[in-house]
Tab-separated table of C-alpha atoms in Angstrom:
chain	number	residue	atom	x	y	z
I	102	MET	CA	0.066	-0.030	-0.128
I	103	GLN	CA	1.358	3.365	-0.944
I	104	ASP	CA	2.095	5.897	1.790
I	105	PRO	CA	-0.378	8.822	1.631
I	106	ALA	CA	2.397	11.226	2.285
I	107	ALA	CA	3.873	10.198	-0.900
I	108	LEU	CA	0.906	11.548	-2.722
I	109	LEU	CA	1.816	14.985	-1.847
I	110	PRO	CA	4.220	17.084	-3.686
I	111	ARG	CA	7.762	17.394	-2.052
I	112	PRO	CA	7.637	21.068	-1.325
I	113	VAL	CA	4.177	20.484	0.380
I	114	ARG	CA	5.783	17.806	2.661
I	115	ARG	CA	8.754	20.028	3.427
I	116	ILE	CA	6.408	22.765	4.449
I	117	ALA	CA	4.379	20.347	6.620
I	118	ALA	CA	7.463	19.136	8.322
I	119	TRP	CA	8.628	22.697	9.142
I	120	CYS	CA	5.097	23.450	10.627
I	121	ALA	CA	5.473	20.473	12.824
I	122	VAL	CA	8.705	21.498	14.089
I	123	ALA	CA	7.386	24.884	14.667
I	124	LEU	CA	4.389	23.676	16.559
I	125	LEU	CA	6.586	21.444	18.542
I	126	VAL	CA	8.820	24.181	19.507
I	127	ALA	CA	6.071	26.580	20.287
I	128	GLY	CA	4.423	23.945	22.607
I	129	ILE	CA	7.722	23.307	24.365
I	130	GLY	CA	8.181	27.210	24.787
I	131	TRP	CA	4.765	27.517	26.241
I	132	VAL	CA	5.113	24.739	28.669
I	133	GLY	CA	8.665	26.234	29.715
I	134	VAL	CA	7.061	29.726	30.338
I	135	GLN	CA	4.114	28.198	32.334
I	136	LEU	CA	6.529	26.405	34.492
I	137	CYS	CA	8.778	29.586	35.020
I	138	VAL	CA	5.602	31.409	35.878
I	139	VAL	CA	4.409	28.767	38.242
I	140	PHE	CA	8.068	28.595	39.985
I	141	ARG	CA	8.840	32.288	39.647
I	142	THR	CA	10.200	32.571	43.334
I	143	ALA	CA	12.842	30.140	42.134
I	144	VAL	CA	13.375	31.159	38.613
I	145	VAL	CA	13.558	34.865	39.035
I	146	PRO	CA	16.430	34.690	41.552
I	147	VAL	CA	18.469	32.432	39.229
I	148	LEU	CA	17.764	34.868	36.207
I	149	LEU	CA	18.805	37.879	38.416
I	150	ALA	CA	21.766	36.019	39.715
I	151	LEU	CA	22.955	35.282	36.205
I	152	LEU	CA	22.686	39.014	35.188
I	153	GLY	CA	24.517	40.140	38.271
I	154	THR	CA	27.186	37.542	37.678
I	155	ALA	CA	27.515	38.712	34.108
I	156	LEU	CA	27.935	42.365	35.306
I	157	LEU	CA	30.395	41.549	38.302
I	158	ARG	CA	32.563	38.844	36.720
I	159	PRO	CA	35.316	41.244	35.507
I	160	LEU	CA	35.681	42.578	39.022
I	161	HIS	CA	35.875	39.194	40.409
I	162	ARG	CA	38.336	38.175	37.794
I	163	ARG	CA	40.664	40.950	38.578
I	164	LEU	CA	40.553	40.053	42.339
I	165	VAL	CA	41.561	36.458	41.466
I	166	LYS	CA	44.366	37.676	39.337
I	167	ALA	CA	45.506	39.699	42.243
I	168	HIS	CA	46.015	36.494	44.106
I	169	VAL	CA	42.812	36.791	46.105
I	170	HIS	CA	41.115	33.507	47.023
I	171	ARG	CA	38.110	32.876	44.991
I	172	SER	CA	35.702	32.569	47.819
I	173	LEU	CA	37.012	35.744	49.415
I	174	ALA	CA	36.950	37.487	45.975
I	175	ALA	CA	33.277	36.534	45.471
I	176	ALA	CA	32.513	37.777	48.934
I	177	LEU	CA	34.120	41.076	48.366
I	178	THR	CA	32.358	41.347	45.089
I	179	CYS	CA	29.050	40.675	46.631
I	180	VAL	CA	29.819	43.236	49.445
I	181	ALA	CA	30.722	45.924	46.800
I	182	VAL	CA	27.650	45.280	44.871
I	183	VAL	CA	25.574	45.650	48.067
I	184	CYS	CA	27.329	48.888	48.645
I	185	VAL	CA	27.001	50.260	45.325
I	186	VAL	CA	23.306	49.267	44.731
I	187	GLY	CA	22.466	50.335	48.189
I	188	GLY	CA	24.074	53.670	47.583
I	189	ALA	CA	22.443	53.961	44.177
I	190	VAL	CA	18.966	53.333	45.350
I	191	TYR	CA	19.659	55.711	48.385
I	192	ILE	CA	20.514	58.366	45.935
I	193	VAL	CA	17.651	57.616	43.661
I	194	VAL	CA	15.121	57.396	46.543
I	195	ALA	CA	16.332	60.704	48.134
I	196	ALA	CA	16.344	62.421	44.790
I	197	LEU	CA	12.744	61.391	44.206
I	198	ILE	CA	11.623	62.278	47.672
I	199	ASP	CA	13.151	65.602	47.494
I	200	SER	CA	11.668	66.234	44.040
I	201	GLY	CA	8.843	64.123	44.034
I	202	ASP	CA	6.379	66.864	45.026
I	203	GLN	CA	7.633	69.041	42.488
I	204	ILE	CA	7.316	66.434	39.743
I	205	VAL	CA	3.933	65.425	40.724
I	206	THR	CA	2.791	69.036	41.024
I	207	SER	CA	4.086	69.843	37.597
I	208	LEU	CA	2.707	66.681	36.044
I	209	ARG	CA	-0.699	67.572	37.527
I	210	GLU	CA	-0.365	71.172	36.134
I	211	ALA	CA	0.564	69.747	32.692
I	212	ALA	CA	-2.331	67.306	32.715
I	213	LYS	CA	-4.613	70.199	33.512
I	214	SER	CA	-3.375	72.399	30.659
I	215	LEU	CA	-3.699	69.430	28.251
I	216	ALA	CA	-7.251	68.824	29.552
I	217	GLU	CA	-8.223	72.427	29.059
I	218	HIS	CA	-6.773	72.480	25.371
I	219	PHE	CA	-7.483	69.072	24.264
I	220	GLY	CA	-9.802	67.357	26.663
I	221	ALA	CA	-13.209	66.406	25.634
I	222	ALA	CA	-16.320	66.408	27.738
I	223	GLY	CA	-16.268	64.019	30.606
I	224	THR	CA	-12.499	63.814	30.613
I	225	SER	CA	-11.508	66.774	33.000
I	226	LEU	CA	-9.528	66.204	35.942
I	227	ASP	CA	-12.604	66.957	38.378
I	228	ASP	CA	-14.381	64.216	36.494
I	229	LEU	CA	-11.590	61.829	36.881
I	230	ALA	CA	-11.157	62.684	40.592
I	231	ALA	CA	-14.910	62.052	41.204
I	232	ASN	CA	-14.746	58.741	39.466
I	233	SER	CA	-11.672	57.870	41.389
I	234	ARG	CA	-13.658	58.573	44.753
I	235	ASP	CA	-16.556	56.525	43.402
I	236	LEU	CA	-14.137	53.625	42.744
I	237	LEU	CA	-12.475	53.951	46.061
I	238	SER	CA	-15.725	54.027	47.970
I	239	LYS	CA	-17.088	51.104	45.773
I	240	PHE	CA	-13.973	48.905	46.482
I	241	GLY	CA	-13.115	50.139	49.751
I	242	GLY	CA	-13.817	46.799	51.377
I	243	THR	CA	-10.926	45.293	49.715
I	244	ALA	CA	-8.327	47.695	51.159
I	245	ALA	CA	-7.276	45.370	53.964
I	246	SER	CA	-6.656	42.424	51.563
I	247	GLY	CA	-4.829	44.715	49.182
I	248	VAL	CA	-2.585	45.799	52.030
I	249	ILE	CA	-1.996	42.200	52.982
I	250	SER	CA	-1.163	41.201	49.617
I	251	GLY	CA	1.203	44.210	49.225
I	252	VAL	CA	3.016	43.287	52.283
I	253	SER	CA	3.382	39.565	51.110
I	254	VAL	CA	4.722	41.012	47.716
I	255	VAL	CA	7.293	42.987	49.554
I	256	GLY	CA	8.464	40.143	51.644
I	257	GLU	CA	8.618	37.851	48.592
I	258	SER	CA	10.654	40.440	46.737
I	259	ILE	CA	13.099	40.756	49.566
I	260	ALA	CA	13.335	36.988	49.951
I	261	MET	CA	14.195	36.822	46.241
I	262	ALA	CA	16.642	39.530	46.334
I	263	VAL	CA	18.576	37.855	49.191
I	264	LEU	CA	18.568	34.509	47.253
I	265	ALA	CA	19.752	36.167	44.226
I	266	LEU	CA	22.669	37.651	46.062
I	267	LEU	CA	23.709	34.320	47.499
I	268	LEU	CA	23.486	32.792	44.154
I	269	VAL	CA	25.667	35.529	42.663
I	270	PHE	CA	28.271	34.486	45.277
I	271	PHE	CA	28.106	30.805	44.400
I	272	PHE	CA	28.169	31.558	40.678
I	273	LEU	CA	31.147	33.784	40.935
I	274	ARG	CA	33.093	31.382	43.250
I	275	ASP	CA	32.210	28.338	41.140
I	276	SER	CA	32.461	29.824	37.701
I	277	GLY	CA	35.516	27.729	36.915
I	278	GLU	CA	33.649	24.612	37.529
I	279	ALA	CA	30.670	25.414	35.125
I	280	ALA	CA	32.070	23.956	32.206
I	281	ALA	CA	32.962	20.773	33.859
I	282	ALA	CA	29.378	20.385	35.357
I	283	LEU	CA	27.870	20.964	31.867
I	284	ARG	CA	30.258	18.189	30.403
I	285	ALA	CA	29.158	15.920	33.091
I	286	LEU	CA	25.421	16.602	32.440
I	287	ALA	CA	25.536	16.594	28.653
I	288	PRO	CA	24.695	13.582	26.651
I	289	ARG	CA	27.670	11.676	25.061
I	290	GLY	CA	29.034	13.577	22.276
I	291	THR	CA	27.166	16.800	22.777
I	292	ASP	CA	29.360	18.247	25.588
I	293	ASP	CA	31.521	20.404	23.353
I	294	LEU	CA	28.482	21.899	21.745
I	295	LEU	CA	26.578	22.534	24.978
I	296	VAL	CA	29.591	24.159	26.585
I	297	ALA	CA	30.072	26.547	23.566
I	298	MET	CA	26.461	27.365	23.442
I	299	ALA	CA	26.493	28.307	27.062
I	300	ARG	CA	29.666	30.174	26.735
I	301	ARG	CA	28.147	32.254	23.828
I	302	ALA	CA	25.035	32.827	25.623
I	303	PHE	CA	26.712	34.174	28.689
I	304	GLN	CA	28.926	36.367	26.797
I	305	ALA	CA	26.039	37.861	25.062
I	306	VAL	CA	24.315	38.609	28.437
I	307	GLU	CA	27.655	39.885	29.873
I	308	GLY	CA	28.226	42.418	26.969
I	309	PHE	CA	24.481	43.551	27.145
I	310	MET	CA	24.635	44.119	30.989
I	311	ARG	CA	28.003	46.067	30.924
I	312	GLY	CA	27.022	48.175	27.890
I	313	THR	CA	23.581	49.048	29.174
I	314	THR	CA	25.034	49.892	32.545
I	315	LEU	CA	27.524	52.425	31.032
I	316	ILE	CA	24.924	53.726	28.602
I	317	ALA	CA	22.337	54.347	31.376
I	318	PHE	CA	24.765	56.398	33.305
I	319	ILE	CA	25.830	58.476	30.391
I	320	ASP	CA	22.230	58.991	29.361
I	321	ALA	CA	21.197	59.977	32.997
I	322	PHE	CA	24.178	62.427	33.408
I	323	CYS	CA	23.671	64.186	30.067
I	324	ILE	CA	19.825	64.553	30.628
I	325	THR	CA	20.387	65.620	34.255
I	326	VAL	CA	22.878	68.265	33.243
I	327	GLY	CA	20.734	69.571	30.427
I	328	LEU	CA	17.747	69.910	32.793
I	329	LEU	CA	19.762	71.638	35.356
I	330	ILE	CA	20.885	74.286	32.792
I	331	LEU	CA	17.220	74.678	31.668
I	332	GLY	CA	16.071	75.073	35.409
I	333	VAL	CA	13.738	72.274	35.332
I	334	PRO	CA	12.515	71.460	38.727
I	335	GLY	CA	13.158	68.051	39.983
I	336	ALA	CA	16.080	67.576	37.484
I	337	VAL	CA	18.110	64.960	39.591
I	338	GLY	CA	14.952	63.064	40.220
I	339	LEU	CA	14.057	62.787	36.472
I	340	GLY	CA	17.675	61.836	35.744
I	341	ALA	CA	17.320	59.171	38.405
I	342	LEU	CA	14.172	57.791	36.398
I	343	VAL	CA	16.332	57.917	33.237
I	344	LEU	CA	19.025	55.783	34.785
I	345	VAL	CA	16.429	53.246	35.965
I	346	GLY	CA	14.445	53.176	32.699
I	347	ALA	CA	17.587	52.666	30.491
I	348	TYR	CA	17.356	49.066	31.559
I	349	ILE	CA	14.186	48.619	29.537
I	350	PRO	CA	15.376	49.640	25.924
I	351	TYR	CA	13.537	52.188	23.956
I	352	LEU	CA	10.184	52.015	26.211
I	353	GLY	CA	11.985	53.158	29.398
I	354	ALA	CA	13.982	55.990	27.552
I	355	PHE	CA	10.533	57.223	26.127
I	356	ILE	CA	8.695	57.130	29.261
I	357	SER	CA	11.298	58.963	31.294
I	358	GLY	CA	11.821	61.620	28.474
I	359	ALA	CA	8.114	62.223	28.273
I	360	LEU	CA	7.937	62.792	31.913
I	361	ALA	CA	10.860	65.304	31.798
I	362	VAL	CA	9.222	67.302	28.970
I	363	LEU	CA	5.845	67.352	30.687
I	364	VAL	CA	7.525	68.794	33.931
I	365	ALA	CA	9.141	71.301	31.891
I	366	PHE	CA	6.089	72.205	29.959
I	367	ALA	CA	3.991	72.686	33.267
I	368	ASP	CA	6.659	74.520	35.180
I	369	ARG	CA	8.629	76.671	32.634
I	370	GLY	CA	6.313	76.938	29.719
I	371	LEU	CA	6.263	75.713	26.062
I	372	VAL	CA	9.714	77.054	25.026
I	373	ILE	CA	11.629	75.480	27.848
I	374	ALA	CA	9.637	72.328	27.083
I	375	LEU	CA	10.811	72.327	23.493
I	376	TRP	CA	14.318	72.866	24.650
I	377	ALA	CA	13.977	69.834	27.070
I	378	LEU	CA	12.430	67.846	24.105
I	379	GLY	CA	15.674	68.788	22.172
I	380	VAL	CA	17.885	67.591	24.999
I	381	VAL	CA	16.141	64.343	25.299
I	382	LEU	CA	16.297	63.716	21.515
I	383	ALA	CA	19.815	64.848	21.322
I	384	VAL	CA	20.925	62.175	24.105
I	385	GLN	CA	18.838	59.494	22.273
I	386	VAL	CA	20.547	60.317	18.991
I	387	LEU	CA	23.781	60.036	20.837
I	388	GLU	CA	22.784	56.648	22.262
I	389	GLY	CA	21.542	55.164	19.022
I	390	HIS	CA	24.244	56.449	16.621
I	391	VAL	CA	27.383	56.566	18.888
I	392	LEU	CA	26.944	54.873	22.255
I	393	GLN	CA	25.277	51.712	21.224
I	394	PRO	CA	27.471	51.046	18.180
I	395	MET	CA	30.706	51.816	20.050
I	396	ILE	CA	29.838	50.182	23.274
I	397	GLN	CA	27.874	47.082	22.131
I	398	SER	CA	29.496	46.368	18.938
I	399	ARG	CA	30.954	43.148	20.167
I	400	THR	CA	27.512	41.688	21.622
I	401	VAL	CA	24.608	40.337	19.927
I	402	GLN	CA	22.749	42.993	17.813
I	403	MET	CA	19.105	43.031	17.835
I	404	HIS	CA	16.781	44.924	15.654
I	405	PRO	CA	14.683	47.380	17.370
I	406	ALA	CA	11.524	45.576	16.275
I	407	VAL	CA	12.689	42.397	17.793
I	408	VAL	CA	13.520	44.282	21.018
I	409	MET	CA	10.022	45.882	21.250
I	410	VAL	CA	8.094	42.613	20.654
I	411	THR	CA	10.311	40.814	23.276
I	412	ILE	CA	9.664	43.660	25.839
I	413	THR	CA	5.792	43.409	25.086
I	414	ALA	CA	6.043	39.594	25.497
I	415	GLY	CA	7.907	39.933	28.795
I	416	ALA	CA	5.308	42.481	30.102
I	417	SER	CA	2.533	40.213	29.357
I	418	VAL	CA	4.084	37.340	31.104
I	419	ALA	CA	5.707	38.782	34.150
I	420	GLY	CA	4.944	42.661	34.210
I	421	ILE	CA	7.798	44.941	34.740
I	422	LEU	CA	10.149	42.264	35.818
I	423	GLY	CA	9.375	40.628	32.549
I	424	MET	CA	10.089	43.820	30.934
I	425	LEU	CA	13.565	44.047	32.590
I	426	LEU	CA	14.490	40.147	31.852
I	427	ALA	CA	13.117	39.897	28.349
I	428	VAL	CA	15.917	41.437	26.414
I	429	PRO	CA	18.789	39.711	28.247
I	430	VAL	CA	17.217	36.412	27.694
I	431	THR	CA	16.575	37.159	24.088
I	432	ALA	CA	20.278	38.214	23.832
I	433	ALA	CA	21.110	34.828	25.292
I	434	ALA	CA	18.951	33.143	22.668
I	435	PHE	CA	20.666	35.054	19.921
I	436	GLY	CA	23.930	34.065	21.136
I	437	VAL	CA	22.972	30.367	21.070
I	438	LEU	CA	21.572	30.631	17.637
I	439	SER	CA	24.693	32.433	16.426
I	440	GLU	CA	26.814	29.642	17.745
I	441	LEU	CA	24.593	26.987	15.978
I	442	ARG	CA	24.890	28.979	12.925
I	443	ALA	CA	28.628	29.157	13.066
I	444	ARG	CA	28.876	25.348	13.463
I	445	TYR	CA	26.086	24.071	11.236
I	446	GLY	CA	25.310	26.969	8.769
I	447	PRO	CA	26.487	27.315	5.284
I	448	ALA	CA	30.058	28.072	4.900
I	449	PRO	CA	30.738	31.852	4.010
I	450	PRO	CA	31.748	32.666	0.487
I	451	PRO	CA	35.485	33.137	-0.279
């Protein structure tokens, strides 16, 4: 009896095979995402620890080269990151507290001006405030449960941060044994490929983290200086928002820059707002055409459309945390694909 598949043309059979492979990969990916969501309290610290290890490994490597014991070097690196991150968080929070009232007031004035000029009936601030009061009175019975859930979320976040810090210590200390562990776990004949893919993925994440951190500091410094020269209130707090938002490519810079322009518009008028917009656009042009090619030229390059789709998918899965982790995970995936392409792809033309 003739095989029914043989009755189909060869191109159709090839397309059907690729569709089956795509469905299989999509199904496995969906199951993996669902498992990560279920076990997020264990998965998120591991991912954060990998990002921290990628960012801190050069410091640990220098300490080891200076004949410091690996465990002591890892401990000193973790202490240094706690001091740096704690100091940065303190500076950001202090700046936002000092200028938070000014920023909020300016944003309210900007919203009021926009509502007066462009708002339609029923969309004024008074209507929004009345609707907010109605919603609060309607759902006020769930306030206690909201507070309890908020406390539980804070406790869970603190626990995950502590676990991530401990994992950074172990990842740094035992980084030299990672290749041997992968070779022991890999099936026979695939150890070299698995180690090469892991190394390429980690190099992509390492380059992304170091480049993004440097670019974030440069963007925040330039925008803060520009807003201080223009006399925009809360310039330091807005610069802190730019620093934090830079870890969400494109979207974070857009939101923080829009807030700076709105604050300038509400407090200093249209002319200063246009100047603030010029500062933000100039910094973005500097980042896109100078900093990104120069700093991240050795890492995995991703098209802006891919980055935006990745950020949207991460936000739909895990909110803000998903937006932060989406691009590094995608960079690691691109690193793995580049290694596979280099090994099994067509040879380059002479």
